[in-house]
Coordinates of C-alpha atoms and ligand atoms in Angstrom, one line a residue:
M168 CA 94.0 -221.3 11.0
S169 CA 97.1 -220.1 9.4
N170 CA 97.4 -217.9 5.9
G171 CA 100.3 -219.8 4.2
D172 CA 103.3 -220.1 6.4
K173 CA 103.8 -216.3 7.1
Y174 CA 100.7 -214.9 8.9
D175 CA 98.2 -216.2 11.6
V176 CA 95.2 -213.7 11.3
Y177 CA 94.4 -214.2 15.0
D178 CA 98.2 -213.3 15.6
K179 CA 97.7 -210.5 18.1
E180 CA 101.0 -209.2 17.2
L181 CA 100.0 -208.5 13.6
Y182 CA 97.4 -206.6 14.8
R183 CA 99.1 -204.6 17.2
K184 CA 101.5 -203.6 14.5
L185 CA 98.8 -202.7 12.2
F186 CA 96.9 -200.5 15.0
H187 CA 100.1 -198.6 15.9
H188 CA 101.3 -198.2 12.7
A189 CA 98.6 -196.9 10.9
N190 CA 98.7 -193.6 9.2
D191 CA 96.2 -192.0 11.5
A192 CA 95.4 -191.6 15.1
I193 CA 93.1 -194.0 16.2
F194 CA 90.7 -193.7 19.2
V195 CA 88.4 -196.6 20.6
N196 CA 85.8 -195.2 23.1
E197 CA 83.1 -196.8 25.0
I198 CA 79.5 -195.3 24.2
G199 CA 78.1 -193.8 27.4
D200 CA 74.8 -191.7 27.7
I201 CA 77.3 -188.6 27.1
P202 CA 79.4 -189.6 24.0
L203 CA 81.7 -186.8 24.4
Q204 CA 82.2 -187.7 28.3
S205 CA 82.7 -191.6 27.3
K206 CA 85.7 -193.5 28.6
C207 CA 88.7 -194.2 26.4
I208 CA 89.8 -197.8 25.9
E209 CA 92.6 -197.9 23.3
V210 CA 94.7 -195.4 21.3
N211 CA 97.7 -196.0 19.3
E212 CA 100.7 -194.7 18.9
V213 CA 100.3 -192.0 16.4
A214 CA 97.5 -190.3 18.8
C215 CA 99.8 -190.3 21.5
K216 CA 102.4 -188.8 19.4
L217 CA 99.8 -186.3 17.3
L218 CA 98.5 -185.3 21.0
G219 CA 101.7 -185.5 23.1
Y220 CA 100.1 -187.4 25.7
T221 CA 101.2 -191.1 26.8
R222 CA 98.7 -193.7 26.2
D223 CA 97.9 -194.0 30.3
E224 CA 97.0 -190.2 30.2
L225 CA 94.8 -190.6 27.0
L226 CA 93.1 -193.5 28.7
R227 CA 92.3 -191.3 31.4
M228 CA 90.8 -188.9 29.5
T229 CA 87.5 -188.2 28.1
P230 CA 87.2 -187.0 24.2
E231 CA 86.1 -183.5 25.1
M232 CA 89.1 -183.0 26.8
V233 CA 90.9 -183.5 23.5
I234 CA 88.1 -182.3 20.6
D235 CA 86.2 -179.4 19.9
I236 CA 83.7 -180.5 16.9
G237 CA 81.9 -177.2 16.7
N238 CA 79.3 -175.0 18.6
E239 CA 76.4 -177.1 20.3
T240 CA 74.1 -177.4 17.7
E241 CA 76.9 -178.8 15.3
T242 CA 78.3 -181.2 17.8
N243 CA 74.8 -182.5 18.6
Q244 CA 74.0 -183.1 14.8
I245 CA 77.5 -184.9 14.1
I246 CA 76.6 -187.4 17.3
E247 CA 72.8 -187.4 16.0
N248 CA 74.1 -188.9 12.6
L249 CA 76.9 -191.2 13.9
L250 CA 74.3 -192.6 16.6
R251 CA 71.9 -193.0 13.4
D252 CA 74.0 -194.2 10.8
H253 CA 76.8 -195.5 12.7
R254 CA 79.6 -193.9 11.0
N255 CA 80.2 -190.0 10.3
T256 CA 82.8 -188.3 8.8
Y257 CA 83.4 -184.4 10.1
E258 CA 85.8 -181.8 10.4
A259 CA 87.3 -180.6 13.9
V260 CA 90.1 -179.4 16.1
M261 CA 92.3 -181.6 18.5
F262 CA 94.2 -180.2 21.3
S263 CA 97.8 -181.3 22.2
K264 CA 99.1 -181.3 25.4
E265 CA 100.9 -178.2 24.5
G266 CA 97.9 -176.5 23.9
E267 CA 98.3 -176.4 20.1
R268 CA 95.1 -176.6 18.3
I269 CA 95.5 -179.4 15.3
P270 CA 92.9 -179.2 12.7
C271 CA 91.7 -183.0 11.9
E272 CA 89.4 -184.9 9.6
I273 CA 88.0 -187.5 11.9
S274 CA 86.0 -190.6 10.6
S275 CA 84.1 -192.4 13.5
H276 CA 82.5 -195.8 13.1
I277 CA 80.2 -197.8 15.7
I278 CA 81.4 -201.2 15.7
E279 CA 80.8 -204.0 18.0
V280 CA 83.8 -205.9 19.8
K281 CA 83.3 -208.9 22.0
E282 CA 79.5 -208.0 22.0
K283 CA 80.0 -204.6 23.3
R284 CA 79.4 -201.6 21.0
V285 CA 82.5 -199.0 20.8
V286 CA 83.0 -196.0 18.7
L287 CA 86.4 -196.5 16.7
S288 CA 87.5 -192.9 15.3
V289 CA 90.4 -192.4 12.8
A290 CA 91.8 -188.9 12.8
R291 CA 93.7 -187.5 10.3
N292 CA 96.1 -184.1 10.6
V293 CA 95.0 -181.6 8.3
T294 CA 97.0 -179.0 9.1
H295 CA 99.0 -179.0 5.7
R296 CA 95.7 -179.3 3.6
K297 CA 94.2 -176.1 5.8
K298 CA 97.2 -174.3 5.2
I299 CA 97.1 -175.0 1.5
E300 CA 93.4 -174.0 1.4
E301 CA 93.9 -171.1 3.3
E302 CA 96.9 -169.8 1.2
Q303 CA 94.8 -170.4 -1.8
R304 CA 91.7 -168.2 -0.4
K305 CA 94.3 -165.5 0.1
A306 CA 95.4 -165.7 -3.4
R307 CA 92.0 -165.9 -4.5
E308 CA 90.7 -162.7 -2.5
A309 CA 93.9 -161.0 -3.6
A310 CA 93.2 -161.8 -7.3
E311 CA 89.8 -160.7 -7.0
L312 CA 90.8 -157.4 -5.2
A313 CA 93.4 -156.6 -8.0
S314 CA 90.9 -157.2 -10.6
R315 CA 88.2 -155.0 -9.0
A316 CA 90.9 -152.7 -8.6
K317 CA 91.5 -152.7 -12.5
S318 CA 88.0 -152.5 -13.3
E319 CA 87.9 -149.4 -11.1
F320 CA 90.9 -147.8 -12.5
L321 CA 89.6 -148.8 -16.2
S322 CA 86.4 -147.1 -15.7
N323 CA 87.9 -144.2 -13.9
M324 CA 90.1 -143.7 -16.5
S325 CA 87.3 -144.0 -19.3
H326 CA 85.3 -141.6 -17.6
E327 CA 88.2 -139.1 -17.4
I328 CA 89.0 -139.3 -21.1
R329 CA 85.1 -139.2 -22.1
T330 CA 84.9 -135.9 -20.4
P331 CA 87.5 -133.9 -22.5
L332 CA 86.2 -135.6 -25.4
N333 CA 82.9 -134.9 -25.2
G334 CA 84.0 -131.4 -24.7
I335 CA 85.4 -131.5 -28.3
S336 CA 82.5 -132.9 -29.9
G337 CA 80.5 -129.9 -28.5
M338 CA 82.6 -127.5 -30.0
I339 CA 82.8 -129.2 -33.4
D340 CA 78.9 -129.3 -33.0
L341 CA 79.1 -125.3 -32.1
T342 CA 81.4 -124.7 -34.9
L343 CA 79.3 -127.0 -37.6
M344 CA 76.3 -124.3 -36.7
D345 CA 78.5 -121.3 -38.4
D346 CA 78.7 -120.5 -42.1
L347 CA 81.2 -123.1 -43.4
S348 CA 82.6 -123.9 -46.8
E349 CA 81.8 -127.4 -48.0
R350 CA 85.3 -128.6 -47.5
Q351 CA 85.3 -127.3 -44.0
R352 CA 81.9 -128.8 -43.2
E353 CA 83.1 -132.2 -44.4
N354 CA 86.5 -131.9 -42.4
L355 CA 84.5 -130.9 -39.1
E356 CA 82.1 -133.8 -39.8
L357 CA 84.7 -136.1 -40.1
A358 CA 86.6 -135.0 -36.9
K359 CA 83.3 -135.1 -35.1
S360 CA 82.7 -138.6 -36.1
C361 CA 86.3 -139.4 -35.3
A362 CA 85.7 -137.8 -31.8
K363 CA 82.5 -140.4 -31.5
T364 CA 84.7 -143.5 -32.3
L365 CA 87.2 -142.2 -29.9
V366 CA 84.2 -141.9 -27.0
K367 CA 83.3 -145.4 -28.1
I368 CA 86.8 -146.7 -27.7
I369 CA 86.7 -145.5 -24.4
N370 CA 83.4 -147.4 -24.1
D371 CA 85.0 -150.2 -25.0
V372 CA 87.3 -150.1 -22.2
L373 CA 84.4 -149.5 -20.1
D374 CA 82.8 -152.4 -21.7
F375 CA 86.1 -154.7 -21.0
S376 CA 85.3 -153.8 -17.5
K377 CA 82.0 -154.8 -17.7
I378 CA 82.6 -158.2 -19.7
E379 CA 85.2 -158.8 -17.1
A380 CA 82.8 -158.5 -14.5
G381 CA 80.1 -160.5 -16.0
K382 CA 77.8 -157.3 -16.4
M383 CA 77.8 -156.8 -19.9
V384 CA 74.1 -156.7 -21.4
L385 CA 73.3 -157.0 -24.9
E386 CA 70.6 -155.0 -26.7
N387 CA 68.1 -156.7 -29.2
T388 CA 66.3 -153.9 -31.4
E389 CA 65.8 -153.4 -35.0
F390 CA 68.4 -151.5 -37.1
D391 CA 69.2 -150.5 -40.5
F392 CA 72.4 -152.7 -41.1
Y393 CA 73.2 -150.6 -44.4
K394 CA 73.3 -147.4 -42.2
V395 CA 75.6 -149.0 -39.6
L396 CA 78.0 -150.0 -42.6
D397 CA 78.0 -147.1 -44.4
K398 CA 79.5 -145.5 -40.9
V399 CA 82.0 -148.1 -40.3
I400 CA 83.3 -148.2 -44.2
G401 CA 83.0 -144.3 -44.4
L402 CA 85.3 -143.9 -41.2
H403 CA 87.9 -146.3 -42.2
S404 CA 87.9 -145.5 -46.0
V405 CA 89.1 -142.1 -45.1
Q406 CA 92.2 -143.4 -43.0
A407 CA 93.1 -145.7 -45.6
S408 CA 93.2 -143.7 -48.3
Q409 CA 95.7 -141.4 -46.3
K410 CA 97.6 -144.3 -46.2
G411 CA 97.0 -145.0 -50.1
I412 CA 95.0 -147.9 -49.7
V413 CA 91.6 -148.6 -50.8
V414 CA 88.9 -150.3 -48.6
E415 CA 87.0 -152.6 -51.2
Y416 CA 83.5 -153.9 -49.8
S417 CA 80.7 -156.3 -50.9
V418 CA 77.8 -157.1 -49.4
D419 CA 75.3 -160.1 -50.4
P420 CA 72.6 -157.8 -52.2
M421 CA 70.0 -160.2 -50.7
F422 CA 71.3 -159.4 -47.3
P423 CA 68.2 -158.1 -45.4
Q424 CA 68.4 -154.4 -44.5
M425 CA 66.7 -154.7 -41.2
L426 CA 68.5 -156.6 -38.7
I427 CA 67.3 -157.3 -35.1
G428 CA 70.1 -157.5 -32.6
D429 CA 72.8 -155.3 -30.9
A430 CA 74.2 -152.6 -33.6
G431 CA 76.6 -151.2 -31.4
K432 CA 78.0 -154.5 -30.3
L433 CA 78.3 -155.4 -34.3
Q434 CA 79.6 -152.1 -35.2
Q435 CA 82.3 -152.3 -32.6
V436 CA 83.7 -155.6 -33.8
M437 CA 83.7 -154.3 -37.4
N438 CA 85.3 -151.3 -36.3
N439 CA 88.2 -153.3 -34.8
L440 CA 88.7 -155.8 -37.0
I441 CA 88.3 -153.2 -40.2
G442 CA 90.4 -150.7 -38.1
N443 CA 93.3 -153.5 -37.4
A444 CA 93.6 -154.3 -41.1
V445 CA 94.1 -150.4 -41.8
K446 CA 96.3 -150.0 -39.3
F447 CA 98.7 -153.0 -40.0
T448 CA 98.6 -152.5 -44.0
E449 CA 101.0 -150.2 -45.9
T450 CA 100.2 -151.3 -49.8
G451 CA 97.8 -153.0 -51.5
K452 CA 93.8 -153.2 -50.2
I453 CA 91.5 -154.0 -48.0
V454 CA 88.3 -156.2 -48.8
V455 CA 85.3 -156.2 -46.4
K456 CA 82.9 -159.0 -47.3
I457 CA 79.2 -159.3 -45.7
S458 CA 77.2 -162.1 -46.5
K459 CA 74.7 -164.4 -44.5
C460 CA 73.7 -167.9 -44.4
F461 CA 70.3 -169.4 -43.5
V462 CA 69.8 -170.9 -40.1
D463 CA 66.0 -170.6 -39.1
E464 CA 63.3 -168.8 -39.8
G465 CA 63.7 -165.2 -38.9
V466 CA 67.3 -165.9 -37.8
M467 CA 70.1 -165.6 -39.9
Q468 CA 73.9 -166.1 -39.8
F469 CA 75.5 -163.1 -40.0
M470 CA 79.3 -163.3 -41.7
F471 CA 81.6 -160.7 -41.9
S472 CA 85.4 -161.1 -43.2
V473 CA 88.1 -158.4 -43.6
T474 CA 91.0 -159.4 -45.8
D475 CA 94.2 -157.4 -45.7
S476 CA 97.4 -157.3 -47.5
G477 CA 99.4 -156.2 -44.7
I478 CA 102.1 -157.5 -42.1
G479 CA 100.5 -160.5 -41.4
I480 CA 101.0 -162.4 -38.0
S481 CA 103.2 -165.7 -37.8
D482 CA 102.4 -168.8 -36.1
E483 CA 104.3 -168.1 -32.8
E484 CA 102.7 -164.3 -32.7
M485 CA 99.5 -166.0 -33.1
K486 CA 99.4 -167.3 -29.7
Y487 CA 99.3 -163.6 -28.3
L488 CA 96.2 -162.9 -30.4
F489 CA 93.0 -162.7 -28.4
Q490 CA 94.6 -162.5 -25.0
S491 CA 93.8 -159.1 -22.8
F492 CA 96.3 -156.3 -23.2
S493 CA 98.4 -158.4 -25.6
Q494 CA 100.1 -157.2 -28.5
V495 CA 102.1 -159.3 -31.0
D496 CA 104.8 -156.9 -30.8
G497 CA 104.7 -155.8 -27.0
S498 CA 108.2 -153.4 -27.3
I499 CA 107.8 -149.8 -26.3
T500 CA 109.9 -148.8 -29.8
R501 CA 106.8 -150.5 -31.5
K502 CA 105.5 -149.1 -34.6
Y503 CA 101.9 -149.6 -34.2
G504 CA 99.8 -147.8 -31.6
G505 CA 96.9 -149.6 -29.7
T506 CA 95.5 -151.0 -26.4
G507 CA 95.8 -154.4 -26.9
L508 CA 92.2 -154.7 -26.1
G509 CA 90.2 -154.5 -29.4
L510 CA 90.6 -158.2 -30.4
V511 CA 89.5 -159.6 -26.9
I512 CA 86.7 -157.4 -26.8
S513 CA 85.7 -158.4 -30.1
K514 CA 86.0 -162.2 -29.4
R515 CA 84.3 -161.8 -25.9
L516 CA 81.3 -159.7 -27.7
V517 CA 81.1 -161.9 -30.7
E518 CA 81.0 -164.9 -28.0
M519 CA 78.4 -163.3 -26.3
M520 CA 76.1 -162.9 -29.3
G521 CA 76.7 -166.7 -29.9
G522 CA 79.0 -166.5 -32.6
E523 CA 82.8 -167.2 -33.3
I524 CA 86.0 -165.2 -34.5
R525 CA 88.4 -166.7 -36.4
V526 CA 91.8 -165.7 -38.3
E527 CA 94.0 -166.9 -41.0
S528 CA 97.4 -165.2 -41.7
H529 CA 100.6 -165.5 -43.2
K530 CA 103.7 -163.7 -41.8
G531 CA 104.4 -160.8 -44.5
K532 CA 101.1 -161.6 -46.8
G533 CA 98.1 -160.5 -44.9
S534 CA 95.4 -161.6 -42.7
T535 CA 91.8 -162.4 -42.8
F536 CA 89.8 -161.8 -39.8
S537 CA 86.0 -163.4 -39.6
F538 CA 83.2 -163.5 -37.6
T539 CA 80.0 -165.4 -37.6
V540 CA 77.0 -164.5 -35.4
P541 CA 73.2 -165.4 -35.6
C542 CA 71.1 -162.2 -36.1
G543 CA 67.6 -161.6 -36.2
F544 CA 66.0 -159.9 -39.3
N545 CA 63.0 -158.4 -40.7
L546 CA 61.9 -158.4 -44.3
N547 CA 58.8 -156.4 -43.7
P548 CA 58.7 -153.7 -46.5
E549 CA 56.9 -151.1 -43.9
N550 CA 60.4 -151.1 -42.1
Q551 CA 62.5 -150.9 -45.3
K552 CA 63.8 -147.4 -45.6
E553 CA 63.4 -145.8 -48.9
T554 CA 66.6 -144.1 -48.8
N555 CA 68.7 -147.7 -48.9
S556 CA 70.5 -147.0 -52.0
V557 CA 71.6 -150.6 -52.3
L558 CA 68.1 -152.0 -52.9
T559 CA 66.9 -149.4 -55.4
V560 CA 64.6 -151.3 -57.7
P561 CA 63.7 -150.4 -61.3
K562 CA 60.1 -151.4 -62.3
F563 CA 59.4 -153.8 -65.2
K564 CA 57.3 -152.3 -68.1
D565 CA 54.8 -155.0 -67.9
S566 CA 53.8 -157.3 -65.4
L567 CA 55.7 -160.6 -65.6
N568 CA 55.0 -163.8 -64.4
I569 CA 58.3 -165.3 -62.6
V570 CA 58.8 -168.7 -61.2
L571 CA 62.0 -168.8 -59.0
A572 CA 63.8 -171.9 -58.0
E573 CA 65.8 -171.3 -55.2
D574 CA 66.2 -173.7 -52.1
E575 CA 67.4 -170.9 -49.7
K576 CA 65.1 -169.5 -47.3
V577 CA 66.3 -165.8 -47.2
N578 CA 67.3 -165.6 -50.7
Q579 CA 63.7 -166.7 -51.7
I580 CA 62.2 -164.0 -49.7
M581 CA 64.4 -161.4 -50.6
M582 CA 64.2 -162.4 -54.2
K583 CA 60.9 -162.4 -54.2
K584 CA 60.2 -159.3 -52.3
L585 CA 62.6 -157.3 -54.8
L586 CA 60.9 -159.0 -58.1
E587 CA 57.4 -158.0 -56.4
K588 CA 58.6 -154.3 -55.9
A589 CA 59.7 -154.4 -59.3
G590 CA 56.0 -155.4 -60.2
G591 CA 56.8 -158.8 -60.7
K592 CA 54.1 -161.9 -59.9
V593 CA 56.4 -164.3 -58.4
D594 CA 56.1 -168.0 -57.5
V595 CA 58.8 -169.6 -55.4
V596 CA 59.9 -173.7 -55.7
Q597 CA 62.3 -175.3 -53.8
N598 CA 64.1 -177.6 -56.4
G599 CA 63.7 -179.0 -59.9
N600 CA 61.3 -181.3 -59.2
E601 CA 58.7 -179.1 -58.0
L602 CA 59.8 -176.7 -60.7
L603 CA 58.7 -179.3 -63.8
S604 CA 55.2 -179.9 -61.6
I605 CA 54.5 -175.9 -61.4
L606 CA 55.3 -175.6 -65.1
N607 CA 52.9 -177.8 -66.1
K608 CA 50.0 -176.0 -64.0
K609 CA 50.8 -172.3 -64.9
I610 CA 52.5 -170.3 -67.8
Y611 CA 55.3 -168.2 -66.9
D612 CA 57.1 -165.3 -68.8
I613 CA 61.0 -166.5 -66.9
I614 CA 62.5 -169.0 -64.7
L615 CA 65.0 -167.7 -62.4
M616 CA 67.2 -171.0 -61.6
D617 CA 69.6 -171.8 -58.9
I618 CA 72.1 -174.2 -59.9
Q619 CA 72.5 -176.1 -56.5
M620 CA 69.2 -177.2 -55.1
P621 CA 68.6 -180.5 -53.3
E622 CA 66.7 -183.3 -55.5
M623 CA 67.1 -181.9 -58.8
G624 CA 69.6 -179.0 -59.7
G625 CA 69.3 -176.3 -61.8
I626 CA 71.4 -177.9 -65.1
E627 CA 69.2 -181.1 -64.8
A628 CA 66.0 -179.1 -64.6
A629 CA 66.8 -177.0 -67.5
K630 CA 67.9 -180.1 -69.6
T631 CA 64.5 -181.5 -69.0
I632 CA 62.7 -178.4 -69.7
R633 CA 64.4 -177.7 -73.0
S634 CA 64.0 -181.5 -74.0
M635 CA 59.9 -180.8 -73.5
D636 CA 57.4 -181.5 -76.3
K637 CA 55.2 -178.2 -75.1
S638 CA 57.0 -175.3 -76.8
E639 CA 55.4 -172.9 -74.1
I640 CA 57.1 -174.6 -71.7
S641 CA 60.4 -175.7 -73.2
Q642 CA 60.9 -172.3 -74.5
I643 CA 60.6 -170.1 -71.3
P644 CA 63.8 -168.1 -71.1
I645 CA 65.9 -169.2 -68.0
V646 CA 68.2 -167.3 -66.2
A647 CA 70.6 -169.3 -64.1
L648 CA 71.5 -167.8 -60.5
T649 CA 75.0 -169.3 -59.5
A650 CA 77.4 -169.0 -56.9
Y651 CA 80.3 -170.1 -59.5
A652 CA 81.2 -167.5 -61.9
F653 CA 83.6 -170.0 -63.5
E654 CA 83.9 -170.6 -67.1
Q655 CA 83.7 -173.7 -67.1
D656 CA 80.1 -173.7 -65.5
K657 CA 79.0 -171.1 -67.3
E658 CA 79.7 -173.4 -70.5
K659 CA 77.4 -175.9 -68.8
I660 CA 74.5 -173.5 -68.2
F661 CA 74.6 -172.4 -71.6
D662 CA 74.9 -175.8 -73.0
V663 CA 71.5 -177.1 -71.7
G664 CA 70.2 -174.2 -73.0
M665 CA 69.7 -171.7 -70.2
N666 CA 69.7 -168.2 -71.7
A667 CA 71.6 -166.0 -69.0
C668 CA 73.7 -166.5 -66.3
I669 CA 73.6 -164.0 -63.3
P670 CA 76.6 -164.9 -60.5
K671 CA 75.6 -164.6 -56.9
P672 CA 75.7 -162.2 -55.3
I673 CA 73.6 -160.4 -57.6
N674 CA 74.3 -157.2 -59.3
I675 CA 70.8 -155.7 -59.1
P676 CA 70.8 -153.4 -62.1
V677 CA 72.5 -156.4 -64.3
F678 CA 69.8 -159.0 -62.9
F679 CA 66.8 -156.8 -63.6
E680 CA 68.3 -155.8 -67.2
T681 CA 68.2 -159.2 -67.9
I682 CA 65.3 -160.4 -66.6
E683 CA 63.5 -157.8 -68.7
K684 CA 65.4 -158.4 -72.0
L685 CA 64.8 -161.8 -72.1
A686 CA 61.1 -161.8 -70.6
Y687 CA 59.8 -159.1 -72.8
S688 CA 61.9 -160.8 -76.2
K689 CA 59.9 -164.0 -75.4
K690 CA 56.4 -162.0 -74.9
Q691 CA 56.9 -160.3 -78.1
K692 CA 57.4 -163.5 -79.8
T693 CA 54.7 -165.1 -78.1
D694 CA 52.2 -162.1 -79.0
D695 CA 53.6 -162.2 -82.5
F696 CA 53.3 -165.8 -83.1
P697 CA 50.8 -167.4 -80.7
I698 CA 51.6 -170.9 -79.9
Ligands
ADP877 P1 95.6 -153.0 -30.6 O1 94.7 -151.8 -30.1 O2 96.8 -153.0 -30.3 O3 95.5 -153.1 -32.1 P2 94.1 -155.7 -30.5 O4 93.8 -156.3 -29.7 O5 93.1 -154.8 -31.8 O6 94.8 -154.1 -30.2 O7 95.5 -156.5 -31.7 C1 96.2 -156.9 -31.0 C2 97.5 -157.1 -31.6 O8 97.0 -158.0 -32.8 C3 97.9 -156.0 -32.4 O9 98.5 -155.2 -31.5 C4 98.7 -156.7 -33.8 O10 100.0 -157.2 -33.2 C5 98.1 -157.9 -34.0 N1 96.8 -157.7 -34.9 C6 95.6 -157.4 -35.2 N2 95.2 -157.2 -36.4 C7 96.0 -157.6 -37.2 C8 96.2 -157.4 -38.7 N3 95.2 -157.4 -39.5 N4 97.4 -157.7 -39.4 C9 98.6 -158.0 -38.3 N5 98.3 -158.1 -36.7 C10 97.4 -157.7 -36.6

């Protein structure tokens, strides 16, 4: 039968050519009782070339004379698999007539030819691939060795620097025990805290090698966040004021005091980012913002940002940020000192804590570095330190019935605790609808109303309340709590008859003063003219 005009599939010449001009060496062997000693029936030209034998020589040889599959167990296993599955691919070494060892990948098949079973083996010379693999392995080993050497160097250097630093700290401690003027004491305290920070930086270097080696461990303990913040801001404020710039900071007043996480790592990241902001700013100011957004029960998203009015970073320079030992200005004559490790460590630490770090910057205008990390918190009052100045709460003259309409969980809990600390009785509802329904059941002295709420927002709820027939409801003072402190929103708020507007983050003294003023004036009116 012919296949078109050109080829006859039974044409022996065609098969002879295909066989001899294949890419790989081909061996056809009988299957004897001992496969490695079985007779060779045919080989192709490539096989002869590969091993340096003539066809006649190879036909007189057995497989064991030209191949080493491995030790006895490996060899038996390969033969057993071949006999069982009728095919097997394995690696072996073939020997040439010259005694050269040639690594090969061999595919053996058991096939039937003229009712006789034979083994067809196709051997590919993988010398080149093996060489590349070997080179890669050596390069990997060399890189690992270099990395280990670098880590060791870093850890040794950190140790060497830490020792004298501990000496400095110790001497400062000793001097602090002497009789000192207030000023001297302050200076020494500051020097001590700088030494401590330096020790921390050295520890960072150690940390870096630990992170590199995947050996960094995170702590998860309860800590007073305001204490950490005080330390961080205090430290950098001094440095900043020496340069004639201010460090302003704002914390969402509803921010929990007790956090659960790794205080040291959090402090380390804040320190680095604020430190950089101070370092790269000559005029203007630095603004640090700390806030949160709610994620789940007991876990919030800690949000930090620091904005400076410094030198800024161009798009081109941005490529070098967050890379080990990399500084935007790498020249030896560069103006600013530093290790170029801070941002890398910060990024890795933030990522280890499950968060993200970002940067926005314009050359010559300044930068904003920010990060978020999920963080546990504890609102249990037993754990709230009384010394906390941020959350000092006044007491209401009289007990007040307060309803808080607020959808954000952390704000709900924090405000409730605050108001209860002041002696208020607080009910919390999630939105305008729930507020309207609770107002029909209970009389309140004041309503605290978030503006943005799902289902029914604050504006609509207030409008409905003011249009109600029952004056004991329609006349309850309403304080709007709003994220927008813009004039048009304020107008809307007063248009629908709310009595005051407190922008978030709230200012605690103003917040309590407003509540008291409104609630008591209403109380007085109610007492004078009972409805
Ligand atoms: P360094 O110890 O050199 O400050 P970092 O990793 O903290 O190391 O910062 C790397 C580089 O990123 C800095 O050398 C600087 O070029 C750039 N950089 C970091 N923060 C700022 C910033 N706030 N403003 C401008 N450039 C910055």
